[in-house]
Coordinates of C-alpha atoms in Angstrom, one line a residue:
X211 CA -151.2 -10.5 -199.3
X212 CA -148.3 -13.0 -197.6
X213 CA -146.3 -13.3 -194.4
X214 CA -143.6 -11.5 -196.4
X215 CA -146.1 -8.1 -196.8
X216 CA -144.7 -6.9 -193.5
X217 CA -140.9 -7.4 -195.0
X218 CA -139.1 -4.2 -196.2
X219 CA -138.5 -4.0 -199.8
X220 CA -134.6 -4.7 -199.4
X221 CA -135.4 -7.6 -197.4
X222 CA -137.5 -9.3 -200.0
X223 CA -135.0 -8.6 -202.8
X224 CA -132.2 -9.9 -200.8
X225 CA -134.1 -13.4 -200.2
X226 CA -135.8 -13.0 -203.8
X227 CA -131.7 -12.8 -205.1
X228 CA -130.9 -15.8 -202.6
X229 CA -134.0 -18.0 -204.3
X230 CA -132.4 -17.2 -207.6
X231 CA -129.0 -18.7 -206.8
X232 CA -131.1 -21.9 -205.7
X233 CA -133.0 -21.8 -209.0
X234 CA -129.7 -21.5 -211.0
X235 CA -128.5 -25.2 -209.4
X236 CA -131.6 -27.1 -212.0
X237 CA -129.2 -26.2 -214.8
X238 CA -125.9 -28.2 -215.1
X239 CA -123.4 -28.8 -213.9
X240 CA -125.5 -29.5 -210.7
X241 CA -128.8 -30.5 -212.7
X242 CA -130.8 -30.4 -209.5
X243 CA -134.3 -29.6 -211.1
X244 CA -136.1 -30.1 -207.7
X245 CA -134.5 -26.7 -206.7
X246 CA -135.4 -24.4 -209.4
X247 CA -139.0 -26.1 -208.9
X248 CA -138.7 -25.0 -205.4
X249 CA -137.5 -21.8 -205.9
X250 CA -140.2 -20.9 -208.6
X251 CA -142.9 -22.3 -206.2
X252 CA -141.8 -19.2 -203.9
X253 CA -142.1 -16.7 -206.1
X254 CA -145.7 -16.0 -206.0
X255 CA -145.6 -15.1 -202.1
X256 CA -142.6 -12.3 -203.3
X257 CA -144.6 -11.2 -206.0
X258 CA -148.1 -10.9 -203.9
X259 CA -146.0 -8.9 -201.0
X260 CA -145.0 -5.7 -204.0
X261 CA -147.5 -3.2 -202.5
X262 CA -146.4 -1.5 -206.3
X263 CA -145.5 -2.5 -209.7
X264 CA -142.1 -1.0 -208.9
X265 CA -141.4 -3.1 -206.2
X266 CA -143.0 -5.8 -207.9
X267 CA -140.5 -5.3 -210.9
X268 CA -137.6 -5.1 -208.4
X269 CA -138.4 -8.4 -207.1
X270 CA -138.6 -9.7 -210.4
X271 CA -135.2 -8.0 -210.9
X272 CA -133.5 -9.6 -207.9
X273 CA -134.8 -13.0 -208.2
X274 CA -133.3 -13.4 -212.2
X275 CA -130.4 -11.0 -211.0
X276 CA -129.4 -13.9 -208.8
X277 CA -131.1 -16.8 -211.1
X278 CA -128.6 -15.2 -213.8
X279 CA -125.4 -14.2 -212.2
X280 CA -124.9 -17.9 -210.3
X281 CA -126.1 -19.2 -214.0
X282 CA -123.4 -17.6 -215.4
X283 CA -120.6 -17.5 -213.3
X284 CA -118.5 -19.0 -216.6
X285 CA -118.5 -15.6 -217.9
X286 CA -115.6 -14.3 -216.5
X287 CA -113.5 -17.0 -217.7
X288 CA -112.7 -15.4 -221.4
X289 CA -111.9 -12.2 -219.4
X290 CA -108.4 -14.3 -217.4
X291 CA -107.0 -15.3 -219.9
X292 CA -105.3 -12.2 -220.9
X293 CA -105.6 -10.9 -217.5
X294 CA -102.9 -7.9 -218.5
X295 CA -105.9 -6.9 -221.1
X296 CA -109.3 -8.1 -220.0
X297 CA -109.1 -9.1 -216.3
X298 CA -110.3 -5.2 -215.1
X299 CA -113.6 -6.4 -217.0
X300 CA -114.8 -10.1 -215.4
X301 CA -116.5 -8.9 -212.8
X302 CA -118.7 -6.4 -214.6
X303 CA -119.2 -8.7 -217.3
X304 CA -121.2 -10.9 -214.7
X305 CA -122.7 -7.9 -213.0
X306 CA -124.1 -6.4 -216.2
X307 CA -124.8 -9.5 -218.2
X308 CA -126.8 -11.0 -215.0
X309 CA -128.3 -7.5 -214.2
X310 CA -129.2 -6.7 -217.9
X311 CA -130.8 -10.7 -218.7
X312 CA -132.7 -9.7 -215.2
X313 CA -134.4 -6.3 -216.8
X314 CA -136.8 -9.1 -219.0
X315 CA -138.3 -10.6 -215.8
X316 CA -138.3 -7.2 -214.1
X317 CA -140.4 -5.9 -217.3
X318 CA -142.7 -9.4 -216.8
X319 CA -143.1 -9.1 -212.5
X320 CA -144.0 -5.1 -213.6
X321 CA -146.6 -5.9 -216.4
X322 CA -148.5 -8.4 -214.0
X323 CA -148.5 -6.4 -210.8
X324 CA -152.0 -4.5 -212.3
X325 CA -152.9 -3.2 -208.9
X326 CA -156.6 -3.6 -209.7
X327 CA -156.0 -7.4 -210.6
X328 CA -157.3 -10.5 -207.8
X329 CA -154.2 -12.5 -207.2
X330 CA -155.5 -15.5 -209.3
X331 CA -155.3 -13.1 -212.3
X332 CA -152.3 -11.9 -210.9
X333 CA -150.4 -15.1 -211.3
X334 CA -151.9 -16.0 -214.4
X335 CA -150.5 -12.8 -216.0
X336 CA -147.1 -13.3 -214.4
X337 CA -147.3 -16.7 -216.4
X338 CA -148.0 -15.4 -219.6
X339 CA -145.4 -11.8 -219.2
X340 CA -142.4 -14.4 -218.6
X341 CA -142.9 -16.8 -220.8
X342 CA -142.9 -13.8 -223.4
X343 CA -139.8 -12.3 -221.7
X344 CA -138.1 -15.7 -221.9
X345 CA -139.6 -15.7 -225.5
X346 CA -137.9 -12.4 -226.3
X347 CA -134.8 -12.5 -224.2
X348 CA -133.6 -15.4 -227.4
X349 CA -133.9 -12.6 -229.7
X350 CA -133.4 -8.5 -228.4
X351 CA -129.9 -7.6 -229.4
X352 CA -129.0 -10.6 -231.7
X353 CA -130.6 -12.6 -228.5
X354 CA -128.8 -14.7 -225.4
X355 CA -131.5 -17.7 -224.5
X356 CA -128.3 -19.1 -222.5
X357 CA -130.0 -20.3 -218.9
X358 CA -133.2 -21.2 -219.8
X359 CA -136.0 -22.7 -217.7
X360 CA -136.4 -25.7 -219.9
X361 CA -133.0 -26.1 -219.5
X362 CA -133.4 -27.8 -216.3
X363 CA -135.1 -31.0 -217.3
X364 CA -132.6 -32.3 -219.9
X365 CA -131.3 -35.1 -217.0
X366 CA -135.0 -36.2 -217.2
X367 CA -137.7 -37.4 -219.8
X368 CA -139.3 -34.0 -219.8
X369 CA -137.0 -32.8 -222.0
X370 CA -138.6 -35.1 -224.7
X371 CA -141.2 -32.5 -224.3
X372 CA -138.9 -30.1 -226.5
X373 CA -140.0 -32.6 -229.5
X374 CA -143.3 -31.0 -229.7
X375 CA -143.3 -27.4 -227.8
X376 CA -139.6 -26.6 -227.8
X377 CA -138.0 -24.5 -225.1
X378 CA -140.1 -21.8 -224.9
X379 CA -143.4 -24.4 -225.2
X380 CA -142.0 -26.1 -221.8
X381 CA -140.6 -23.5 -220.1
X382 CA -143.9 -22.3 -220.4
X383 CA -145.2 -25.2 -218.9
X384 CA -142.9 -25.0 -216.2
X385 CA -144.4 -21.7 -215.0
X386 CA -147.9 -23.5 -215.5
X387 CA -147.2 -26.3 -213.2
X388 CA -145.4 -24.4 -210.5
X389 CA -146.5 -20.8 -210.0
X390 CA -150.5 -21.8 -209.8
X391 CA -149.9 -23.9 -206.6
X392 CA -147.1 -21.7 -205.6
X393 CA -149.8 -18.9 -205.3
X394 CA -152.5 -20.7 -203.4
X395 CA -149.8 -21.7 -201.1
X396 CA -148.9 -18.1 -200.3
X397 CA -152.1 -17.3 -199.7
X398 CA -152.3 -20.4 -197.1
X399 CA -154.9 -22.5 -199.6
X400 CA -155.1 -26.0 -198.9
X401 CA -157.7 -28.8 -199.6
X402 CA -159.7 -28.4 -203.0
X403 CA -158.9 -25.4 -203.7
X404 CA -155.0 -25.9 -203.5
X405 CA -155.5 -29.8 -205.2
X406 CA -157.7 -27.1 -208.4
X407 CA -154.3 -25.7 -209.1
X408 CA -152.3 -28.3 -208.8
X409 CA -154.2 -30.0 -212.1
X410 CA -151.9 -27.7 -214.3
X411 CA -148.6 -29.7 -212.5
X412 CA -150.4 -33.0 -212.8
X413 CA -150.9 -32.3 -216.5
X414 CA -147.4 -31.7 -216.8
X415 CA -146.1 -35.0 -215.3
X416 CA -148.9 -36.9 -217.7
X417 CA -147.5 -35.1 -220.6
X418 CA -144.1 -36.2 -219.4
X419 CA -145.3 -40.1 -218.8
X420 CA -147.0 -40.0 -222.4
X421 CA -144.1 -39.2 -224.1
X422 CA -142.0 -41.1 -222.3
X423 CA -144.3 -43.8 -223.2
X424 CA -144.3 -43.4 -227.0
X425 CA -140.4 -42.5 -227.5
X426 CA -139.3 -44.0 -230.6
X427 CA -136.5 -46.7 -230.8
X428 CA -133.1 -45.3 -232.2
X429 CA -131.3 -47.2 -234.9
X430 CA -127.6 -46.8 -236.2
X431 CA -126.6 -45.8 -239.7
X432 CA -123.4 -48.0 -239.0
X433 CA -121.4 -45.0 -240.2
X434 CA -118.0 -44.4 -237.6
X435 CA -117.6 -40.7 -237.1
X436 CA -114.8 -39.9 -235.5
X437 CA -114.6 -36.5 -233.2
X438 CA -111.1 -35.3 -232.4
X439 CA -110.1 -33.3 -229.1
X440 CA -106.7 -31.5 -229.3
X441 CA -107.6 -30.4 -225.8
X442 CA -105.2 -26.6 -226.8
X443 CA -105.4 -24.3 -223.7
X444 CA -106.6 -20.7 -225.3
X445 CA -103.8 -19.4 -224.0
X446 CA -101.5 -21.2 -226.3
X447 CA -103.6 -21.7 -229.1
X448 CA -102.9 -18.5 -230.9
X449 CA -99.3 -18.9 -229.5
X450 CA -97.1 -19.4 -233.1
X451 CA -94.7 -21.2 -231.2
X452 CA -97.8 -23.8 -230.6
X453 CA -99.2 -23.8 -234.3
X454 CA -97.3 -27.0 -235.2
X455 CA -98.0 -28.9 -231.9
X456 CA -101.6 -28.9 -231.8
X457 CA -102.1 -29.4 -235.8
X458 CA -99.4 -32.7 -235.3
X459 CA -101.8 -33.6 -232.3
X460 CA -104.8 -33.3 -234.6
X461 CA -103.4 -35.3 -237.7
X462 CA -102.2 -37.9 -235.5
X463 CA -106.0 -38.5 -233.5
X464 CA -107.2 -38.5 -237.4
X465 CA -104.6 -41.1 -238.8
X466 CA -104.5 -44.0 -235.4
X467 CA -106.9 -46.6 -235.5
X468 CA -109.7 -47.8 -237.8
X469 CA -111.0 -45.9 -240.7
X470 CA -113.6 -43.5 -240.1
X471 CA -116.3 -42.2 -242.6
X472 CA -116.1 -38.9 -241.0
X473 CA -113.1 -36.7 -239.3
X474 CA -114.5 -33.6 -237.1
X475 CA -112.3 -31.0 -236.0
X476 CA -113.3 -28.6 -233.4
X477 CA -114.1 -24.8 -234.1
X478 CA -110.6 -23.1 -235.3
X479 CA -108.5 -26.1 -235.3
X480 CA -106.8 -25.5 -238.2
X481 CA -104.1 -22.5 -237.0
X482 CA -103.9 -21.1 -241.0
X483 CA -106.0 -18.6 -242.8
X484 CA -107.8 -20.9 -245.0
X485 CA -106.5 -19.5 -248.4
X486 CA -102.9 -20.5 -247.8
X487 CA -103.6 -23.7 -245.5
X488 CA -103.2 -25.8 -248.9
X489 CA -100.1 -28.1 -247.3
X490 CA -102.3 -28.7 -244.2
X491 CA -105.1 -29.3 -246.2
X492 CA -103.7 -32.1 -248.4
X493 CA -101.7 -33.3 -244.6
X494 CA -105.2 -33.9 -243.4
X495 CA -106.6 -35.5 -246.0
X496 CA -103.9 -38.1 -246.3
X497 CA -104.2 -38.7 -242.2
X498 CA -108.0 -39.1 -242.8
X499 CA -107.2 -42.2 -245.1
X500 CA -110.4 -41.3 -247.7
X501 CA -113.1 -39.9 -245.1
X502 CA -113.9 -36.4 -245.4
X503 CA -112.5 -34.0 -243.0
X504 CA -114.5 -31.1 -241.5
X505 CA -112.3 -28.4 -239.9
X506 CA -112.8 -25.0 -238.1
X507 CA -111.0 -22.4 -239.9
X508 CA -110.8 -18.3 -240.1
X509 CA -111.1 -17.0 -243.7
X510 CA -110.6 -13.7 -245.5
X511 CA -112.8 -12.4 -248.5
X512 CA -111.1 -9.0 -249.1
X513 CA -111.1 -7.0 -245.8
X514 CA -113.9 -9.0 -244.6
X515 CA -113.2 -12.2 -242.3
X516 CA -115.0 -14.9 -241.2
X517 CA -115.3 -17.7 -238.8
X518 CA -115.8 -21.0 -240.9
X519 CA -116.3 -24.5 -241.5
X520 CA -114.6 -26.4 -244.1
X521 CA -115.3 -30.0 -245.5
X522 CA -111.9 -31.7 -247.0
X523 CA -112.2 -34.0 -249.4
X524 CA -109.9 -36.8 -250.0
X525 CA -108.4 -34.5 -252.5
X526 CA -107.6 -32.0 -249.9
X527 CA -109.7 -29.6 -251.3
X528 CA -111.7 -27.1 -248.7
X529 CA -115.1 -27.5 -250.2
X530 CA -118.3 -27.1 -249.6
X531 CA -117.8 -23.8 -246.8
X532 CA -119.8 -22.2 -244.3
X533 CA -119.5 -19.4 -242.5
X534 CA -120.8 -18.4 -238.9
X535 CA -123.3 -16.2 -239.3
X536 CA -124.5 -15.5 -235.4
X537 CA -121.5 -13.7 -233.8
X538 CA -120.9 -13.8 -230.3
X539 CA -121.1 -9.4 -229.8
X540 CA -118.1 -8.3 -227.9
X541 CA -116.5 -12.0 -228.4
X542 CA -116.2 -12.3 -232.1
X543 CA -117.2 -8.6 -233.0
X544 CA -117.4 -5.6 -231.4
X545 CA -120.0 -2.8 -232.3
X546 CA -118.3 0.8 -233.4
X547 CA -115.0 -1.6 -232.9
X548 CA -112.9 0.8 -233.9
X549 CA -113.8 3.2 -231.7
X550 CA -114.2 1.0 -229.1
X551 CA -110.6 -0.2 -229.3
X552 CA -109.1 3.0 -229.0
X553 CA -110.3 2.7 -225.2
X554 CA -108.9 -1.0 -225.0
X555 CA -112.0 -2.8 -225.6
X556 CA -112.0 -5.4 -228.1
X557 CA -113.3 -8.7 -229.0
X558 CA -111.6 -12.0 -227.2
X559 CA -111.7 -14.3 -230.6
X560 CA -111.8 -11.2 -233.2
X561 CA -108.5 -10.7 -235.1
X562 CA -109.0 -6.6 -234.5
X563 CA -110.9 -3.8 -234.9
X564 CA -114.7 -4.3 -236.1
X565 CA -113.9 -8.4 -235.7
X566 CA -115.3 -10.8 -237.8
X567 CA -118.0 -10.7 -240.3
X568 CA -121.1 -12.6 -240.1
X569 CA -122.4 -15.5 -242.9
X570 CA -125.1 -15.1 -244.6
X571 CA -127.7 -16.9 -242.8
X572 CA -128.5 -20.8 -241.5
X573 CA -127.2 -23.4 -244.3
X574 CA -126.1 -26.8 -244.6
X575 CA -123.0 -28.7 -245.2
X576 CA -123.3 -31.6 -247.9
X577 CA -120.8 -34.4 -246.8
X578 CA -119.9 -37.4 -249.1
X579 CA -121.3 -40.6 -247.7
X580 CA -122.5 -38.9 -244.7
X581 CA -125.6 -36.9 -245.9
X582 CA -126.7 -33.0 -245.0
X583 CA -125.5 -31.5 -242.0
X584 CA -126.6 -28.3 -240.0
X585 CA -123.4 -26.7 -239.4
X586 CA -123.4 -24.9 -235.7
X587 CA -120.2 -23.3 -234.9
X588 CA -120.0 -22.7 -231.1
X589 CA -123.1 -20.5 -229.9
X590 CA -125.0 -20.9 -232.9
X591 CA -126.2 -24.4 -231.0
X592 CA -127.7 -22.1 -228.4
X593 CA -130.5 -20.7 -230.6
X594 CA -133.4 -23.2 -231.4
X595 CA -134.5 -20.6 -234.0
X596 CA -131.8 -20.8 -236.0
X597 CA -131.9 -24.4 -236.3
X598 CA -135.8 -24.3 -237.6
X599 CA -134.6 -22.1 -240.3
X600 CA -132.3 -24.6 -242.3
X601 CA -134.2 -25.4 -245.7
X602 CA -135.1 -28.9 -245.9
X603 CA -134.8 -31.7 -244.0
X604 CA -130.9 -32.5 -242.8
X605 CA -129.6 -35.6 -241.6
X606 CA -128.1 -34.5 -238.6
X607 CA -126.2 -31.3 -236.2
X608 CA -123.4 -30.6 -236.3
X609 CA -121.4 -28.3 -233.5
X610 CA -117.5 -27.3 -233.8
X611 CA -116.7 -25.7 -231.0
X612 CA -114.1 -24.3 -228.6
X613 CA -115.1 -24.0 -225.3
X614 CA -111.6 -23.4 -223.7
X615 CA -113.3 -19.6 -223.3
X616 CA -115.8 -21.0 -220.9
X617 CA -113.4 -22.3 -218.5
X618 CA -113.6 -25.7 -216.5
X619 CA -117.2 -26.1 -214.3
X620 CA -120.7 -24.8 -215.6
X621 CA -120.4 -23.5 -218.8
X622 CA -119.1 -26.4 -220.7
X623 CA -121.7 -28.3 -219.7
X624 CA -124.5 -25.9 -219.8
X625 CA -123.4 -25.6 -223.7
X626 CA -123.3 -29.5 -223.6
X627 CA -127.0 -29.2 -222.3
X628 CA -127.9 -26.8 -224.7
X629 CA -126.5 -28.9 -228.1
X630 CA -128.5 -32.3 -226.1
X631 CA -131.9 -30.1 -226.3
X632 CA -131.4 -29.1 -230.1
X633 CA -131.2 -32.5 -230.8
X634 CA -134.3 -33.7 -229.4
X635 CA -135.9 -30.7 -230.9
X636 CA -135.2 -31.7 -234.2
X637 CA -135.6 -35.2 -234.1
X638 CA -131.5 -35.3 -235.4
X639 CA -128.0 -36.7 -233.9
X640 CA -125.8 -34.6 -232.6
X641 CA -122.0 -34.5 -233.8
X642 CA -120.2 -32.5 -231.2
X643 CA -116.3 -31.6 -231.2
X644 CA -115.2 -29.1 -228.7
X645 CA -111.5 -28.2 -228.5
X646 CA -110.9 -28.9 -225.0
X647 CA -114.5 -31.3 -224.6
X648 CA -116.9 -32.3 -224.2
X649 CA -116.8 -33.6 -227.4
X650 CA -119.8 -36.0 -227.9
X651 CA -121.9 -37.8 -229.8
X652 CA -125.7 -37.1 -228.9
X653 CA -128.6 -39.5 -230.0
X654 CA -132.2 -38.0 -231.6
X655 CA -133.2 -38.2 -227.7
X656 CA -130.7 -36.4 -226.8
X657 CA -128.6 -39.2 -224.9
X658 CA -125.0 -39.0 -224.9
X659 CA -123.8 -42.2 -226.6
X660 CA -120.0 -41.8 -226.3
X661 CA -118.2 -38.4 -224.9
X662 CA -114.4 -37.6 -223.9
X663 CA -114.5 -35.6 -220.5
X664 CA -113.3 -31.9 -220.0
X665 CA -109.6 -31.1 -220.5
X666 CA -108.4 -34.7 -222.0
X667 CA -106.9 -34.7 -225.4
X668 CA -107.5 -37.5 -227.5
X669 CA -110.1 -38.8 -230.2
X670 CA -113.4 -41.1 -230.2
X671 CA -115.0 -43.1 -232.6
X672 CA -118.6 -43.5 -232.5
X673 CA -121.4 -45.1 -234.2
X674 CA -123.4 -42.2 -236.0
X675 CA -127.4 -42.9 -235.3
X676 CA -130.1 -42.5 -237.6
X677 CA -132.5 -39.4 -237.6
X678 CA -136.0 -39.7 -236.6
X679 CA -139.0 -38.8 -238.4
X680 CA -139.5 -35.2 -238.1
X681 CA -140.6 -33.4 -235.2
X682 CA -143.8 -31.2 -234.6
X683 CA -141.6 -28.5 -233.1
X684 CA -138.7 -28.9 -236.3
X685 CA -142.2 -28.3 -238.2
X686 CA -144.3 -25.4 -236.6
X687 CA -141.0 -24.3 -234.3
X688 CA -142.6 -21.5 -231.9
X689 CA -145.3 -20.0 -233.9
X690 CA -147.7 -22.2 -232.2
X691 CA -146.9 -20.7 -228.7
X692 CA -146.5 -17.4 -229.9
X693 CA -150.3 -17.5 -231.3
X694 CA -151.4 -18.6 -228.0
X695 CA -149.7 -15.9 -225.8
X696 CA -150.9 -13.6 -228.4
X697 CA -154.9 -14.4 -227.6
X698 CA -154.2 -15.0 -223.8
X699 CA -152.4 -11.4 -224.3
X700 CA -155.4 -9.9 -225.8
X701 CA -157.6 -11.6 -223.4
X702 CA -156.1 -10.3 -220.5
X703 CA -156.1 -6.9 -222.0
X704 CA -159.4 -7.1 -222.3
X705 CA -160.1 -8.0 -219.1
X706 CA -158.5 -4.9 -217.9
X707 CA -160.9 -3.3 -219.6
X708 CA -163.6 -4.7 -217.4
X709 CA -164.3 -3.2 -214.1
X710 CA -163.6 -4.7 -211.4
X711 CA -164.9 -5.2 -208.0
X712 CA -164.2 -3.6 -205.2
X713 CA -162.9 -6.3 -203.0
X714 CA -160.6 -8.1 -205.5
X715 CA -158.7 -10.1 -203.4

């Protein structure tokens, strides 16, 4: 039992919820990871005051509730820019998006609160229960991993940790460094007994020195890549009147200065269905001088249609394709759409109805005297998984993407953050064009090399750097952790089965 045991239930949700907002300022923009460490060390004492697994799952539900909905506050920006349409829905996007990512940590706070448990096992089950709700919460309902714990180190050199355990592996060992000590502190431990939990944290920070220690040098392949920003507000971009403004923009970042060996457009840049963009096509390809030219462009295969990539060749010829294949639900599609609509609800980037159609699966894009790339259009760079599943062994990321939906403070830069941790998962660069920034080019370490800020149109060239040797977690991805929460999993179950004694705590 803690000092809070004596609190009412709405008390210790309301300062659970507050705790949450604190934890959400680790991720960026504010990238203050000492606060989400902070808030995490106080979760024990809120979990060890539930006198129930319903309050305990509350708690659990307030804390993420609050962790969530300051996390993503962005998400009422797609919502204003057709207020006439959308605006009614902003703020229960936030409420239910926060309140529904919360139900996974309620489920974990719930599944550990085994009234029969001491509070050492207590803790270590919480451990285990939210690493697999974080686990899961990338994958239930096509998945949403946005906001993740490990994505609070990426301003630090734990985030070269993601080379070998990815983002479930450390957010994993986030919980293992901080809850432990968190608990004995609730329960007012100090000397030995607090300095026995503490060796979980102290691993943690040796992991961190060692790989810190043995970080490989980068090396350029002396290939200019050049990343063009029209920097087209969303809501003129679909504006006809603003079709030829924004494409002029775009060929005239591509033809200025020194050759490049590679042009890249941001997601949707080209304003033409791709089968009758063959004027454009052949536009670009004489601005781009001989370099190949990858664009973001919709495209319609008979009633089907599809959010793609294209690679044009100095011929101006759209070839090789690919097509997004994880939609953004109720963005880019829109389940029973067509009923849906009918009550005004429809998709924010979907042309109408049922919205656009998914691509087959993870693929590459073979560029001429660039190598393989792993196309990523938008939110695809927000699932690790998705990344491990490319065949073979590419030569580096590639994200198009337009993040004028997310608006102008956190969730640029939290999907910034999240393209920075797939590159140091993978051991690749990072070529990154965003519509209205940042667009950026991202080392194997993830280390921003060159960027152009939020909101500035314009182009940069930057040197394209050579990929590393391949990386444990690009090899084994999360099967690793997922066997080890399986055992602990069936440990603990069979401890359950044990009886206990009566004095457990």
């Amino acid at each position: 039992m803690t000092f809070l045991s004596g609190w009412r239930l709405w008390q210790r949700m309301l300062l659970a919820a507050a705790l949450g907002v604190i934890g959400a300022l680790g991720l960026a923009p504010t990238s203050i990871w000492v606060a989400t460490v902070s808030a995490l060390l106080a979760v024990p004492a809120l979990f060890q005051a539930s006198r129930s697994r319903t309050e305990a799952a509350l708690t659990g539900w307030a804390f993420a509730t609050g962790y969530f909905g300051y996390a993503l506050l962005w998400i009422v920006e797609p919502f204003l820019i057709d207020i006439a349409r959308h605006g009614w829905m902003a703020p229960f996007a936030l409420i239910f998006m926060a309140g529904g990512l919360a139900l996974f940590w309620a489920a974990a706070f719930g599944l550990a609160a085994m009234p029969w448990r001491t509070a050492e096992r207590r803790t270590w089950l919480l451990i285990l229960s939210l690493g697999i709700a974080e686990f899961a919460r990338g994958y239930v309902l096509t998945g949403f991993p946005w906001a993740g714990l490990a994505q609070v180190w990426v301003e630090t050199d734990a985030v070269l940790l993601l080379a070998w355990i990815g983002p479930n592996g450390l957010a994993v060992l986030t919980l293992l460094a901080v809850l432990p000590p968190g608990s004995a502190l609730a329960r007012g431990m100090g000397g030995s007994a607090l300095l026995l939990r503490c060796i979980p944290a102290m691993a943690f920070g040796l992991a961190i020195l060692a790989v810190d220690a043995i970080r490989p040098e980068v090396e350029s392949t002396g290939k200019r890549v050049r990343l063009v920003q029209p920097n087209a507000p969303q809501h003129q971009k679909w504006d006809p009147d603003w079709y030829p403004v924004f494409l002029a923009r775009q060929l005239r970042f591509t033809a200025e200065g020194p050759e490049p060996n590679l042009v890249v457009w941001p997601e949707s840049s080209l304003p033409y269905w791709l089968d009758g963009a063959g004027p454009a096509l052949e536009e670009i390809a004489t601005a781009a001088r001989g370099a190949p030219v990858v664009v973001g462009v919709n495209r319609a295969e008979g009633t089907r249609i599809f959010n793609s990539l294209a690679v044009v060749t100095p011929e101006g010829v759209a070839d090789p394709v690919y097509d997004k294949h994880h939609l953004v639900p109720f963005g880019e599609y829109v389940p029973f759409g067509d009923v849906l609509e009918s009550f005004g609800i429809s998709g924010f980037a979907a042309r109408s109805g049922q919205g656009f159609s998914p691509g087959p699966g993870p693929d590459v894009l073979r560029i001429p005297g660039i190598g393989v790339a792993v196309p990523l259009i938008c939110y695809e760079a927000v699932f690790p998984q998705d990344v491990n599943a490319v065949p073979g062994r590419p030569d580096l990321l590639l994200q198009a993407t337009n993040d004028a939906w997310f608006g102008t403070w956190s969730g640029p830069y939290q999907h910034l953050a999240q393209a920075r941790m797939r590159a140091v998962e993978q051991g690749l660069p990072m070529v990154r064009a965003a519509n209205t920034g940042v667009s950026a080019m991202i080392d194997p370490l993830g280390r921003i090399t060159a960027a152009l800020p939020l909101n500035k149109a314009g182009y940069l060239d930057a040197e394209l750097p050579l990929p590393l040797n391949p990386t444990v977690y690009s090899q084994t991805g999360d099967l690793p952790l997922l066997m080890a929460m399986l055992i602990l999993l069936l440990g603990a179950a069979r401890i359950q089965a044990r009886p206990e004694p009566a004095n457990s705590d």
